[in-house]
Structure formats: C-alpha cells, structure tokens
PDB file of C-alpha atoms in Angstrom:
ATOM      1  CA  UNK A   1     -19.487  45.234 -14.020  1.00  0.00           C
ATOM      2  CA  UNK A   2     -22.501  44.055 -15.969  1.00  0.00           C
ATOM      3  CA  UNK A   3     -24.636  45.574 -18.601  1.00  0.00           C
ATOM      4  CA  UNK A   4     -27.347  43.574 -18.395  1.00  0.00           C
ATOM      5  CA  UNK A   5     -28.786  45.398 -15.402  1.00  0.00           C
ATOM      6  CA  UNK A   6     -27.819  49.086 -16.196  1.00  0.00           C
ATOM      7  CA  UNK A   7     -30.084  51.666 -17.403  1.00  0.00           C
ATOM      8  CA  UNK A   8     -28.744  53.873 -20.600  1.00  0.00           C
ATOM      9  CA  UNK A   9     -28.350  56.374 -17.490  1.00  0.00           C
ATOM     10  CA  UNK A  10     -26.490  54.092 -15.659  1.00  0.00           C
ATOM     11  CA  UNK A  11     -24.692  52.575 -18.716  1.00  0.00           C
ATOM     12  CA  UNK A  12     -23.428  56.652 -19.421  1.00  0.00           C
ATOM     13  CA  UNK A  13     -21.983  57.022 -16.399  1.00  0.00           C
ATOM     14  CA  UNK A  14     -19.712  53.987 -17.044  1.00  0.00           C
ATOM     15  CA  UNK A  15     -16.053  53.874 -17.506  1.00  0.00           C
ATOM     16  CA  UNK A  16     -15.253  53.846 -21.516  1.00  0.00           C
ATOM     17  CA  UNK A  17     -11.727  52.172 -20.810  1.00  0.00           C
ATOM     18  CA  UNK A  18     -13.352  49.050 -18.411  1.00  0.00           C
ATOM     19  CA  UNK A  19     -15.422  48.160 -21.815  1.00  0.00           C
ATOM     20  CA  UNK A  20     -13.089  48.965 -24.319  1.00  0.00           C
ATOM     21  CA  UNK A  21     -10.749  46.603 -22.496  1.00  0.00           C
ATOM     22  CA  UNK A  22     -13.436  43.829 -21.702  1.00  0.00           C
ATOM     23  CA  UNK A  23     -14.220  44.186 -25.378  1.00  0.00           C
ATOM     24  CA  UNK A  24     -10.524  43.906 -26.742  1.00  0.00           C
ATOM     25  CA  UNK A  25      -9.900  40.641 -24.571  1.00  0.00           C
ATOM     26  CA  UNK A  26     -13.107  39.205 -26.263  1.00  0.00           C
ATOM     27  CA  UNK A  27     -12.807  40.022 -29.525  1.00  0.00           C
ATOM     28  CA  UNK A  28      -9.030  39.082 -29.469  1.00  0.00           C
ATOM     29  CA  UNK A  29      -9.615  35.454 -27.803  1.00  0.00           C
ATOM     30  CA  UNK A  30     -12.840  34.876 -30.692  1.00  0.00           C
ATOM     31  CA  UNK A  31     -10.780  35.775 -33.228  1.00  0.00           C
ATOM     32  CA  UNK A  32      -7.584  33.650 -32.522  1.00  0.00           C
ATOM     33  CA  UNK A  33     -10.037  30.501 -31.111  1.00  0.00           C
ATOM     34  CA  UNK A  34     -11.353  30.666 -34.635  1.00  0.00           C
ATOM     35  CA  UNK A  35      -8.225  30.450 -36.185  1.00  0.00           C
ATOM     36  CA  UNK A  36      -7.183  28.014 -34.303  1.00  0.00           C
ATOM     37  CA  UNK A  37      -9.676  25.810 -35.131  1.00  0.00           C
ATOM     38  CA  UNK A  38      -8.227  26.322 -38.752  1.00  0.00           C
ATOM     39  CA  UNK A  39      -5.125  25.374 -37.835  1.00  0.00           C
ATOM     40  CA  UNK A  40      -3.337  28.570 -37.817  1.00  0.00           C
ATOM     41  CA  UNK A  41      -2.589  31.940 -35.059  1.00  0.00           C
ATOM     42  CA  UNK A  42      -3.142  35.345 -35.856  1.00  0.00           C
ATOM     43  CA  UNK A  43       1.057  36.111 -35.111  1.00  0.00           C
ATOM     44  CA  UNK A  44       1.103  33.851 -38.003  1.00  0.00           C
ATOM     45  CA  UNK A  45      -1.051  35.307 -40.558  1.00  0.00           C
ATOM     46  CA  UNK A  46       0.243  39.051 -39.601  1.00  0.00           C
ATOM     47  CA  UNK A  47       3.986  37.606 -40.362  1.00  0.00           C
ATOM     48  CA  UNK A  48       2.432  36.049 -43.780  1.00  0.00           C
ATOM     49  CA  UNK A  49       0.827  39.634 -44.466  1.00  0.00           C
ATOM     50  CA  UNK A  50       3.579  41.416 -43.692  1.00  0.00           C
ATOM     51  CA  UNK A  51       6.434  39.578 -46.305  1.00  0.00           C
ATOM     52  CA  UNK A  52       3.522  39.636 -48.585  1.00  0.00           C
ATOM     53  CA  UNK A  53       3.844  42.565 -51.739  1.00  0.00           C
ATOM     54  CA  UNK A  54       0.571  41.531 -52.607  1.00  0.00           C
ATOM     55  CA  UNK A  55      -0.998  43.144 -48.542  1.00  0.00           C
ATOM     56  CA  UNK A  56       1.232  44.989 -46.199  1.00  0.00           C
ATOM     57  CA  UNK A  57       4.765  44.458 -47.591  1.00  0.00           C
ATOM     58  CA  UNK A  58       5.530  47.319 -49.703  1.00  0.00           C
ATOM     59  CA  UNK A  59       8.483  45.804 -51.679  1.00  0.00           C
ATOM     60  CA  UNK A  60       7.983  41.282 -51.027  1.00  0.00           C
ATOM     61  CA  UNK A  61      11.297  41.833 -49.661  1.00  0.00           C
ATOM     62  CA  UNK A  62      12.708  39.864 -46.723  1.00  0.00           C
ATOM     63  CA  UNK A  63      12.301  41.373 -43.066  1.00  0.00           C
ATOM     64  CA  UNK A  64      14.278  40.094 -39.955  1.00  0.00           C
ATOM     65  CA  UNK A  65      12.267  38.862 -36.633  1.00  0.00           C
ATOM     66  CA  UNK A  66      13.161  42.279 -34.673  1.00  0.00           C
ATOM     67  CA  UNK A  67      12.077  44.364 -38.246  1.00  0.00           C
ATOM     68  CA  UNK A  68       8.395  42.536 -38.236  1.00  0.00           C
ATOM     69  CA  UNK A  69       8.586  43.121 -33.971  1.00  0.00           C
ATOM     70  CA  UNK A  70       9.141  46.655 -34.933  1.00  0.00           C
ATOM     71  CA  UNK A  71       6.204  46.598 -37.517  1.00  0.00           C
ATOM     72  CA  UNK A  72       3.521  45.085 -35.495  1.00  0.00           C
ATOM     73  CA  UNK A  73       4.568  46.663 -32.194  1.00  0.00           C
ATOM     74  CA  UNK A  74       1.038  48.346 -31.903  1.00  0.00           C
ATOM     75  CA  UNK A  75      -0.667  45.463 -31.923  1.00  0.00           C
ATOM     76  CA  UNK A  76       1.420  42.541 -31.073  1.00  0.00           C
ATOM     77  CA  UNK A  77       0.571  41.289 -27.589  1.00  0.00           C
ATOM     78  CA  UNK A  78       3.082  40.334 -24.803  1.00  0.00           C
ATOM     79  CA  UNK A  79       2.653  36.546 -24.920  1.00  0.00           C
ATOM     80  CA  UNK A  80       3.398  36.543 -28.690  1.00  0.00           C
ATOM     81  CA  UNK A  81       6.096  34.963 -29.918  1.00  0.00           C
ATOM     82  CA  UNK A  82       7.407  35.871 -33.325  1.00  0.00           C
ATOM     83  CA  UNK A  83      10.450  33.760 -33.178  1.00  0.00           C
ATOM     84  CA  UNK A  84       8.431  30.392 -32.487  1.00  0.00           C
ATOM     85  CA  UNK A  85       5.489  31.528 -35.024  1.00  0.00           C
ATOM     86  CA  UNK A  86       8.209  32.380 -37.619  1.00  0.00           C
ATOM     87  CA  UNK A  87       9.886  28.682 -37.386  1.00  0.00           C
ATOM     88  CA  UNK A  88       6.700  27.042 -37.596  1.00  0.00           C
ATOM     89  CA  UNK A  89       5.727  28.732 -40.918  1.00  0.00           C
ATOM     90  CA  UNK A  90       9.628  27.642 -42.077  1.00  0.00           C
ATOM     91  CA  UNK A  91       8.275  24.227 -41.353  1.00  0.00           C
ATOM     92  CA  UNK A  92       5.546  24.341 -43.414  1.00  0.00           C
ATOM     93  CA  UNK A  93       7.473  25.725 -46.081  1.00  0.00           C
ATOM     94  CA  UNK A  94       5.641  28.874 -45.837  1.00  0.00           C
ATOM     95  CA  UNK A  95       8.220  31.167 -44.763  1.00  0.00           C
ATOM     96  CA  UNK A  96      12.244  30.652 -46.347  1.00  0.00           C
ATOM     97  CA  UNK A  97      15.081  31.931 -44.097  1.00  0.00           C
ATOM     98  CA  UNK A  98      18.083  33.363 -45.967  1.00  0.00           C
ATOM     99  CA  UNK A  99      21.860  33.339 -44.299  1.00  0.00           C
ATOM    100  CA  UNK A 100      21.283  36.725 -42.845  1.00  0.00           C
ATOM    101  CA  UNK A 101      18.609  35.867 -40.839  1.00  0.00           C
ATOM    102  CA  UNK A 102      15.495  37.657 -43.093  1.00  0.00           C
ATOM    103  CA  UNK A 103      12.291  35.697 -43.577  1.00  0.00           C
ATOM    104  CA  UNK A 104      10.959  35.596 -47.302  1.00  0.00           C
ATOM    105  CA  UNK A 105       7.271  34.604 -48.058  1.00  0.00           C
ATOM    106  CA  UNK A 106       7.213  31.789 -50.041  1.00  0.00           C
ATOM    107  CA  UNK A 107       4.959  30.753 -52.930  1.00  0.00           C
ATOM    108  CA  UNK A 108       2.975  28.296 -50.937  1.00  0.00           C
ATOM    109  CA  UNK A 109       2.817  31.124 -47.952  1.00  0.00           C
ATOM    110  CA  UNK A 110       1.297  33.276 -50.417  1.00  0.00           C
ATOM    111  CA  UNK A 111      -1.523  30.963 -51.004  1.00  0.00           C
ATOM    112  CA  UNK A 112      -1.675  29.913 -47.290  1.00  0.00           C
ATOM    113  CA  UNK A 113      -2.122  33.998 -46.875  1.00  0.00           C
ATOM    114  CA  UNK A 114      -4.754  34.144 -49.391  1.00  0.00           C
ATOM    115  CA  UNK A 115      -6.721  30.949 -48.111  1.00  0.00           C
ATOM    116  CA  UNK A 116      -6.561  31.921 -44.514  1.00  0.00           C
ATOM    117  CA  UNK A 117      -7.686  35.736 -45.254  1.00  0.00           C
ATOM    118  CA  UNK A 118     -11.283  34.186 -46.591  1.00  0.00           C
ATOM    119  CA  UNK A 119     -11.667  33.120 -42.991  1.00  0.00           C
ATOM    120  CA  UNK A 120     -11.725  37.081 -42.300  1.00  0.00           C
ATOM    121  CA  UNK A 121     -15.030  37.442 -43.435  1.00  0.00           C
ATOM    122  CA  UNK A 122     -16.961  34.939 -41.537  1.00  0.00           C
ATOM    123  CA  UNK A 123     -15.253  35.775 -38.426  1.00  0.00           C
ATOM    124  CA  UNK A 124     -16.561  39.564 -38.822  1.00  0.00           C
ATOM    125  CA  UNK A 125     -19.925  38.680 -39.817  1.00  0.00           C
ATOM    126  CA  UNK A 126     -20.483  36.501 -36.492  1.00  0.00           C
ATOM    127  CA  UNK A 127     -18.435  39.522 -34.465  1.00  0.00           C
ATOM    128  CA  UNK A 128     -21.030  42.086 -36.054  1.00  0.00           C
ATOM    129  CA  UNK A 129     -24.106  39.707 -35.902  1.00  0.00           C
ATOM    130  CA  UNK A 130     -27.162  42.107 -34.741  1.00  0.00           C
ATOM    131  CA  UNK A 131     -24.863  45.312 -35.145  1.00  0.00           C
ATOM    132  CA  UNK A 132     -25.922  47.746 -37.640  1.00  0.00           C
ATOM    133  CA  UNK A 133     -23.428  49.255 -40.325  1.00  0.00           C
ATOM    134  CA  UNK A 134     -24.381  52.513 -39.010  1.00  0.00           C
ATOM    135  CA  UNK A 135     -24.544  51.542 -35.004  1.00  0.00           C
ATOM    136  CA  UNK A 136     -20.827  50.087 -36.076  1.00  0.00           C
ATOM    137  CA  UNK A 137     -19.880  53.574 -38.013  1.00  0.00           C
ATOM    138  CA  UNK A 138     -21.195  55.596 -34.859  1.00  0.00           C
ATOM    139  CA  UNK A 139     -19.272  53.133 -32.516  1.00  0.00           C
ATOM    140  CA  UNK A 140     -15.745  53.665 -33.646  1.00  0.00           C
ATOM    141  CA  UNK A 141     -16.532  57.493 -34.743  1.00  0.00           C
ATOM    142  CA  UNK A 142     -17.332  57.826 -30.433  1.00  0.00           C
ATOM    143  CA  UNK A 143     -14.011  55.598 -29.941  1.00  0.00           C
ATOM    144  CA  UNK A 144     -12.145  57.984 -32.116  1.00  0.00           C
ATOM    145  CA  UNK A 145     -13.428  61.129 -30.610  1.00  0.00           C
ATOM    146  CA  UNK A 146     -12.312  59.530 -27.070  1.00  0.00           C
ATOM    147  CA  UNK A 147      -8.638  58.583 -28.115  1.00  0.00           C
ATOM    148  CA  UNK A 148      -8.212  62.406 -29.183  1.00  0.00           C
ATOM    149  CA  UNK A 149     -10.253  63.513 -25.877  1.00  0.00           C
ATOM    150  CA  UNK A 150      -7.192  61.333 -24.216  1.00  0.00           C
ATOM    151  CA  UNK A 151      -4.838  62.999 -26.454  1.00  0.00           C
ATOM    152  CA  UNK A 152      -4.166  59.950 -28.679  1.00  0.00           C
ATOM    153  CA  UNK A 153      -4.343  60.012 -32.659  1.00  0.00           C
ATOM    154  CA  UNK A 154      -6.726  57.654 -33.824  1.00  0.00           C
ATOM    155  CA  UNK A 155      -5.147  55.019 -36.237  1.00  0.00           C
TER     156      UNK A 155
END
C-alpha cells in the first residue's frame, strides 16, 4: 500500500493495523540504526534502565536474565537476545554478575545510562520533524481509542 496516492477518502478506508505495523518496523529500525551508530542497542540500554534505581528499577537491586525477560516482555522483540546483550555490558564493565546469576548496574553503567539517554532527544525530534504536538496528541489519543475498540487496554 502507498499513501502517497490516496485521497483522505481513500486513506479512511484503510486498514489501521497495515500502518500501525509499517510504522512500528520503521520507527523501531531508526531508532536502533541510531544507536548503533553510537555504539550501543536498544536491548542494551532497556537492561541499563531497568537495574537502574535512578529510571525503572524500583529498588537498584540485582535482576536475573529470565526476571528482566519477564519485565520487558511487552516490548522485547523475538530476535533479541538478552543473554548476549547482558555479557557484552559485563565486558564493558557496565553490568557486574554476582554468584547467583543476578546482573547489578554498575557505577560506570550508570553513567553509560545517563550519556546514552541524551541521545533520546535527538532521535525524537528527527522522528517528530513536521508533526505537530497536537497532530502527535490526536494521533495516539485515535491509537488509544482503537486498542480499546479491539478490546485492549492502552498502556
């Protein structure tokens, strides 16, 4: 499908899930090809964020691989590999692994968390380039009301 040769009549009559998907898969590959380019993947800065007391960790304290699974299972995507992303912030001395098998956040891997969320903004502002705060509002208001018209609960 293309857009750029649809009327808003024609554009109406389209299929919400076909563009919510082609928009996922694009927004998801920007995102990660920009972190990339700063050396790092998003698995990687969700396992930093989520050991981290100071963003999603309620406590600092230690998870295991299948506990941080468990936490990011709604967004984690099949060809993710926690286990592999997990020893590669151990080798940067980012992440500490204690004789139970729970990953700690080190001190450096809370500064690599708090120098790789500044690339968050930039990444959104060339995402939302041309978008209007209120065409963005109106956009995700519509996407909520069709997750509960599908019987989901909007996050």
């Amino acid at each position: 499908m293309t857009d750029h040769q649809l009327s808003d009549a024609e554009l109406a009559g389209q299929p919400a899930a076909y563009w919510t998907g082609v928009a996922y898969e694009a927004l998801i590959t920007y995102t990660r090809a920009r972190q990339a380019e700063k050396g790092y993947t998003q698995p990687q800065f969700w396992l930093l964020r989520h050991l981290s007391a100071n963003d999603i960790s309620p406590d600092g304290e230690g998870m295991t691989l299948p506990e941080l699974q468990q936490a990011m299972a709604s967004y984690i995507r099949p060809e993710d590999d926690l286990a592999v992303e997990a020893e590669a912030l151990v080798e940067r001395g980012w992440l500490n692994r204690d004789p139970d098998g729970r990953l700690w956040l080190t001190e450096a891997g809370e500064q690599a968390r708090v120098d790789l969320a500044r690339n968050a903004p930039t990444i959104r502002a060339a995402l939302h380039e041309g978008i209007s705060d209120a065409d963005y509002v109106t956009t995700v208001k519509v996407l909520q009301r069709l997750i509960r018209n599908a019987g989901g609960t909007p996050a």
